[in-house]
CSV table of C-alpha atoms in Angstrom, one decimal:
chain,number,residue,atom,x,y,z
A,1,MET,CA,21.5,-10.1,-26.8
A,2,ASP,CA,20.6,-12.2,-23.6
A,3,LYS,CA,16.9,-11.7,-22.6
A,4,ASP,CA,18.4,-11.2,-19.1
A,5,THR,CA,20.4,-8.3,-20.3
A,6,HIS,CA,18.6,-5.6,-19.5
A,7,ASN,CA,18.4,-6.5,-16.0
A,8,ILE,CA,22.3,-6.4,-15.4
A,9,PRO,CA,23.0,-3.6,-13.2
A,10,PRO,CA,23.9,-0.5,-15.3
A,11,GLY,CA,27.2,0.0,-14.0
A,12,ALA,CA,28.4,-3.7,-14.8
A,13,ALA,CA,30.9,-4.3,-17.7
A,14,GLY,CA,29.1,-4.5,-21.1
A,15,ALA,CA,26.1,-3.1,-19.4
A,16,THR,CA,23.4,-1.5,-21.9
A,17,PRO,CA,21.9,1.3,-20.1
A,18,ARG,CA,18.7,1.1,-18.7
A,19,THR,CA,15.7,3.4,-18.9
A,20,ALA,CA,13.1,4.3,-16.2
A,21,VAL,CA,10.1,6.2,-15.9
A,22,VAL,CA,9.0,8.1,-12.4
A,23,THR,CA,5.8,9.6,-12.0
A,24,GLY,CA,5.5,12.2,-9.2
A,25,ALA,CA,9.3,13.4,-10.0
A,26,GLY,CA,8.8,16.7,-9.3
A,27,SER,CA,9.5,16.7,-5.4
A,28,GLY,CA,9.6,14.1,-2.6
A,29,ILE,CA,10.2,10.5,-2.9
A,30,GLY,CA,9.9,11.0,-6.8
A,31,ARG,CA,13.0,13.5,-6.9
A,32,ALA,CA,14.9,11.7,-4.7
A,33,THR,CA,14.3,8.2,-6.6
A,34,ALA,CA,14.8,9.5,-9.9
A,35,GLN,CA,17.7,11.4,-9.0
A,36,ALA,CA,19.1,8.2,-7.3
A,37,PHE,CA,18.4,6.1,-10.7
A,38,LEU,CA,20.5,8.9,-12.6
A,39,ALA,CA,23.4,8.6,-10.1
A,40,ALA,CA,23.3,5.0,-10.5
A,41,GLY,CA,23.8,5.2,-14.4
A,42,TYR,CA,20.0,5.1,-15.5
A,43,ARG,CA,18.3,7.0,-18.3
A,44,VAL,CA,15.5,8.4,-16.2
A,45,VAL,CA,12.2,9.9,-17.9
A,46,LEU,CA,10.7,12.6,-15.2
A,47,ALA,CA,7.1,12.8,-15.3
A,48,GLY,CA,4.7,15.0,-13.2
A,49,ARG,CA,2.2,18.1,-13.7
A,50,ARG,CA,4.9,20.7,-13.0
A,51,GLU,CA,7.6,21.1,-15.7
A,52,ALA,CA,9.7,23.6,-13.4
A,53,GLU,CA,10.0,21.3,-10.5
A,54,LEU,CA,10.7,18.4,-12.8
A,55,GLN,CA,13.6,20.7,-14.7
A,56,GLU,CA,14.7,21.3,-11.1
A,57,THR,CA,15.0,17.2,-10.4
A,58,ALA,CA,16.5,16.7,-13.8
A,59,ALA,CA,19.1,19.7,-12.7
A,60,GLY,CA,20.5,19.7,-16.4
A,61,HIS,CA,21.5,16.0,-16.4
A,62,PRO,CA,22.2,14.8,-19.9
A,63,GLU,CA,20.5,11.3,-19.5
A,64,ALA,CA,17.3,12.9,-17.9
A,65,LEU,CA,14.1,13.5,-19.8
A,66,VAL,CA,11.7,15.7,-18.5
A,67,VAL,CA,7.7,15.2,-19.7
A,68,PRO,CA,5.3,17.2,-18.2
A,69,THR,CA,2.5,14.6,-17.4
A,70,ASP,CA,-0.9,14.5,-15.9
A,71,VAL,CA,-1.3,10.4,-15.0
A,72,THR,CA,-5.4,10.8,-15.0
A,73,VAL,CA,-5.2,12.0,-18.9
A,74,PRO,CA,-4.7,8.8,-20.9
A,75,ASP,CA,-3.3,10.7,-23.7
A,76,ASP,CA,-0.9,12.1,-21.8
A,77,VAL,CA,0.3,8.8,-20.2
A,78,GLU,CA,0.3,7.5,-23.8
A,79,ARG,CA,2.7,10.6,-24.5
A,80,LEU,CA,5.0,10.0,-21.7
A,81,PHE,CA,6.1,6.5,-22.8
A,82,ALA,CA,6.2,6.9,-26.3
A,83,ALA,CA,8.8,9.9,-25.5
A,84,ALA,CA,10.8,7.5,-23.3
A,85,ALA,CA,10.8,4.7,-26.1
A,86,GLY,CA,11.4,7.1,-28.8
A,87,THR,CA,14.3,8.9,-26.9
A,88,PHE,CA,16.2,5.8,-25.1
A,89,GLY,CA,14.6,3.0,-27.2
A,90,ARG,CA,12.8,1.3,-24.6
A,91,VAL,CA,11.3,0.9,-21.2
A,92,ASP,CA,13.2,-1.2,-18.2
A,93,VAL,CA,11.6,0.1,-15.3
A,94,LEU,CA,8.2,2.1,-14.0
A,95,PHE,CA,8.2,3.5,-10.8
A,96,ASN,CA,4.5,4.6,-10.4
A,97,ASN,CA,4.9,7.1,-7.5
A,98,ALA,CA,2.6,9.7,-8.6
A,99,GLY,CA,-0.3,10.1,-5.8
A,100,VAL,CA,-2.4,12.3,-3.4
A,101,PHE,CA,-3.0,12.1,0.2
A,102,GLY,CA,-6.8,13.2,-0.8
A,103,PRO,CA,-9.4,14.6,1.8
A,104,THR,CA,-9.4,14.0,5.6
A,105,GLY,CA,-12.4,13.1,7.5
A,106,SER,CA,-14.5,9.8,8.1
A,107,ILE,CA,-16.3,8.4,5.7
A,108,ASP,CA,-19.6,10.1,6.2
A,109,GLU,CA,-17.6,13.4,5.9
A,110,LEU,CA,-16.4,12.9,2.5
A,111,SER,CA,-17.8,14.5,-0.6
A,112,ILE,CA,-18.0,12.4,-3.8
A,113,GLU,CA,-16.0,14.7,-5.5
A,114,ASP,CA,-13.0,14.6,-3.3
A,115,TRP,CA,-13.2,10.6,-3.0
A,116,ASN,CA,-13.4,10.3,-7.2
A,117,ARG,CA,-10.3,12.8,-7.3
A,118,THR,CA,-8.5,10.6,-4.7
A,119,LEU,CA,-9.2,7.6,-6.7
A,120,ALA,CA,-8.5,9.1,-10.3
A,121,VAL,CA,-4.8,9.9,-9.4
A,122,ASN,CA,-3.8,6.9,-7.0
A,123,VAL,CA,-5.8,4.0,-8.4
A,124,THR,CA,-6.4,5.1,-12.1
A,125,GLY,CA,-3.4,6.7,-12.6
A,126,THR,CA,-1.5,4.0,-11.6
A,127,MET,CA,-3.1,1.7,-13.9
A,128,LEU,CA,-3.0,3.9,-16.7
A,129,CYS,CA,0.8,4.1,-16.4
A,130,ALA,CA,0.9,0.4,-15.6
A,131,ALA,CA,-0.9,-0.3,-18.7
A,132,VAL,CA,0.8,1.7,-21.0
A,133,ALA,CA,4.5,0.6,-19.5
A,134,VAL,CA,3.2,-3.4,-20.0
A,135,ARG,CA,2.4,-2.3,-23.6
A,136,HIS,CA,5.8,-1.4,-24.4
A,137,MET,CA,7.4,-3.9,-22.3
A,138,LYS,CA,5.7,-6.8,-23.9
A,139,ALA,CA,6.6,-5.2,-27.5
A,140,GLN,CA,10.5,-4.1,-26.9
A,141,THR,CA,13.5,-6.6,-27.8
A,142,PRO,CA,14.1,-7.8,-25.2
A,143,ARG,CA,11.0,-7.9,-23.9
A,144,GLY,CA,10.1,-7.7,-20.2
A,145,GLY,CA,10.9,-5.0,-17.7
A,146,ARG,CA,9.8,-3.7,-13.8
A,147,ILE,CA,7.2,-1.8,-12.6
A,148,ILE,CA,7.5,-0.8,-8.8
A,149,ASN,CA,4.1,0.7,-7.4
A,150,ASN,CA,4.4,3.1,-4.1
A,151,GLY,CA,2.0,2.0,-1.8
A,152,SER,CA,2.0,3.1,1.7
A,153,ILE,CA,1.9,1.4,5.1
A,154,SER,CA,-1.8,2.8,4.9
A,155,ALA,CA,-2.1,-0.3,2.6
A,156,HIS,CA,-1.5,-2.5,5.6
A,157,THR,CA,-2.7,0.1,8.5
A,158,PRO,CA,-4.9,3.2,8.4
A,159,ARG,CA,-4.3,6.8,9.8
A,160,PRO,CA,-7.6,7.9,11.2
A,161,LEU,CA,-9.8,9.8,8.9
A,162,SER,CA,-8.2,8.7,5.8
A,163,ALA,CA,-10.7,6.4,4.2
A,164,ALA,CA,-10.4,7.7,0.7
A,165,TYR,CA,-6.4,7.5,0.7
A,166,THR,CA,-6.1,4.0,2.4
A,167,ALA,CA,-8.8,2.4,0.1
A,168,THR,CA,-6.5,3.6,-2.8
A,169,LYS,CA,-3.6,2.1,-1.5
A,170,HIS,CA,-5.4,-1.1,-0.7
A,171,ALA,CA,-6.2,-1.3,-4.3
A,172,VAL,CA,-2.8,-0.3,-5.3
A,173,THR,CA,-1.8,-3.7,-3.8
A,174,GLY,CA,-4.1,-5.6,-6.1
A,175,LEU,CA,-3.2,-4.1,-8.9
A,176,THR,CA,0.5,-4.8,-7.9
A,177,LYS,CA,0.0,-8.5,-7.3
A,178,SER,CA,-2.4,-9.0,-10.7
A,179,ILE,CA,0.1,-7.4,-12.8
A,180,ASP,CA,3.1,-9.5,-11.3
A,181,LEU,CA,0.7,-12.4,-12.0
A,182,ASP,CA,-0.2,-11.3,-15.6
A,183,GLY,CA,3.5,-10.1,-16.6
A,184,ARG,CA,5.3,-13.8,-15.9
A,185,PRO,CA,4.7,-14.9,-19.5
A,186,TYR,CA,6.3,-12.0,-20.8
A,187,GLY,CA,9.3,-11.5,-18.4
A,188,ILE,CA,7.2,-8.5,-16.5
A,189,THR,CA,7.5,-8.2,-12.9
A,190,CYS,CA,5.7,-6.2,-10.4
A,191,GLY,CA,6.4,-5.5,-6.7
A,192,GLN,CA,5.2,-2.3,-4.2
A,193,ILE,CA,7.0,-0.5,-1.7
A,194,ASP,CA,5.1,0.9,1.4
A,195,ILE,CA,6.9,3.9,3.0
A,196,GLY,CA,5.8,5.0,6.4
A,197,ASN,CA,7.0,9.0,7.2
A,198,ALA,CA,10.0,9.6,4.8
A,199,ALA,CA,11.2,13.0,5.5
A,200,THR,CA,9.8,15.1,2.4
A,201,GLU,CA,8.3,18.4,2.7
A,202,LEU,CA,4.9,17.0,2.4
A,203,LEU,CA,5.2,15.4,5.9
A,204,SER,CA,7.3,17.4,7.5
A,205,GLY,CA,3.8,18.3,9.9
A,206,ILE,CA,4.6,15.1,11.3
A,207,SER,CA,8.0,15.0,12.6
A,208,SER,CA,7.6,18.9,14.1
A,209,GLY,CA,4.9,21.0,15.4
A,210,GLN,CA,1.8,19.4,16.5
A,211,GLY,CA,2.5,16.3,14.9
A,212,ALA,CA,-0.3,13.4,13.7
A,213,LEU,CA,-3.4,12.7,14.9
A,214,GLN,CA,-2.9,8.9,16.7
A,215,ALA,CA,-5.8,6.4,17.0
A,216,ASN,CA,-6.5,7.6,20.7
A,217,GLY,CA,-7.4,11.2,19.6
A,218,THR,CA,-4.4,12.8,20.7
A,219,THR,CA,-1.4,14.1,18.1
A,220,SER,CA,2.1,13.2,18.3
A,221,VAL,CA,5.4,14.0,16.7
A,222,GLU,CA,6.2,10.9,14.9
A,223,PRO,CA,9.9,9.8,14.0
A,224,SER,CA,11.4,10.2,10.3
A,225,PHE,CA,13.9,9.1,8.1
A,226,PRO,CA,15.6,10.5,5.2
A,227,VAL,CA,13.9,10.4,1.8
A,228,GLU,CA,17.4,9.4,0.3
A,229,GLU,CA,16.7,6.0,1.8
A,230,ALA,CA,13.8,5.6,0.4
A,231,ALA,CA,15.2,6.2,-3.0
A,232,ALA,CA,17.9,3.9,-2.4
A,233,ALA,CA,15.3,1.1,-1.5
A,234,VAL,CA,13.3,1.7,-4.9
A,235,LEU,CA,16.6,1.8,-6.6
A,236,PHE,CA,17.4,-2.0,-4.7
A,237,MET,CA,14.0,-3.2,-5.9
A,238,ALA,CA,14.9,-1.7,-9.4
A,239,SER,CA,18.2,-3.4,-9.7
A,240,ALA,CA,17.2,-7.0,-9.2
A,241,PRO,CA,18.3,-9.7,-12.0
A,242,ALA,CA,15.0,-10.7,-14.1
A,243,SER,CA,15.1,-13.9,-12.1
A,244,ALA,CA,14.0,-12.1,-8.8
A,245,ASN,CA,11.6,-9.9,-8.0
A,246,VAL,CA,11.3,-8.3,-4.5
A,247,ARG,CA,7.1,-8.6,-4.5
A,248,SER,CA,7.1,-6.5,-1.4
A,249,LEU,CA,9.0,-4.3,0.8
A,250,VAL,CA,8.1,-2.0,3.8
A,251,VAL,CA,10.3,0.6,4.9
A,252,THR,CA,9.6,2.9,7.9
A,253,ALA,CA,11.1,5.3,10.4
A,254,SER,CA,12.3,3.5,13.4
A,255,GLY,CA,9.8,3.8,16.4
A,256,MET,CA,7.1,5.2,14.4
A,257,PRO,CA,3.4,4.1,15.7
A,258,PHE,CA,2.7,1.2,13.3
A,259,GLY,CA,3.3,-2.0,14.8
A,260,GLY,CA,2.0,-3.1,17.9
A,261,ARG,CA,-0.1,-0.6,20.1
A,262,GLY,CA,1.3,2.3,18.2
């Protein structure tokens, strides 16, 4: 078997089905991406804390495996990837998507407990999942694989009163670069997608009602775009051949206050 066979698009003639692990798969971007992977012919391992929501995402698909997981718990993460490899034989893609927004407030208003909880999910959880995925990708035959980290446009520019979340997403960017560099000898690539205003239930208040707090102190309703398009972008990154890596991809709603002066 050629060393790049696991990166042939799943629908191609003679392709071996690839396995993707998606964290935070119970809702939002994670759910949409897991379903996009399934529709594209991947075997998909759905991870998240809420089993009922994961089962809703899976919707009885025969190539979906539900593994309730808290990404901040090392034993849970080990069990997740053991289940993926044990059921489907290998791990080809990790979409490191689980995350929380964390507390709202300026840096002097944040409690250490809220700060640590945000880092635990967004940074430590991302690190733990990547670490175990890399171990599997190094050991499997053919070895290699792809990790995609869900960053945020907050990895570029913060919203007001989001110090904890913004700090974690800058940290994810550093992790992405280091994982990609260290994975080179093993055929492991890592990229990051930074998404702005995908229309999920969690972000529904931004595109309706009062809107979102702006840098000038006002609130404004902002445009959004279908979450399925964010999922399609992740699938595009995952489906690149082993000889290519989408290192960084920014996808935002057209006209959202991100570039320029707002």
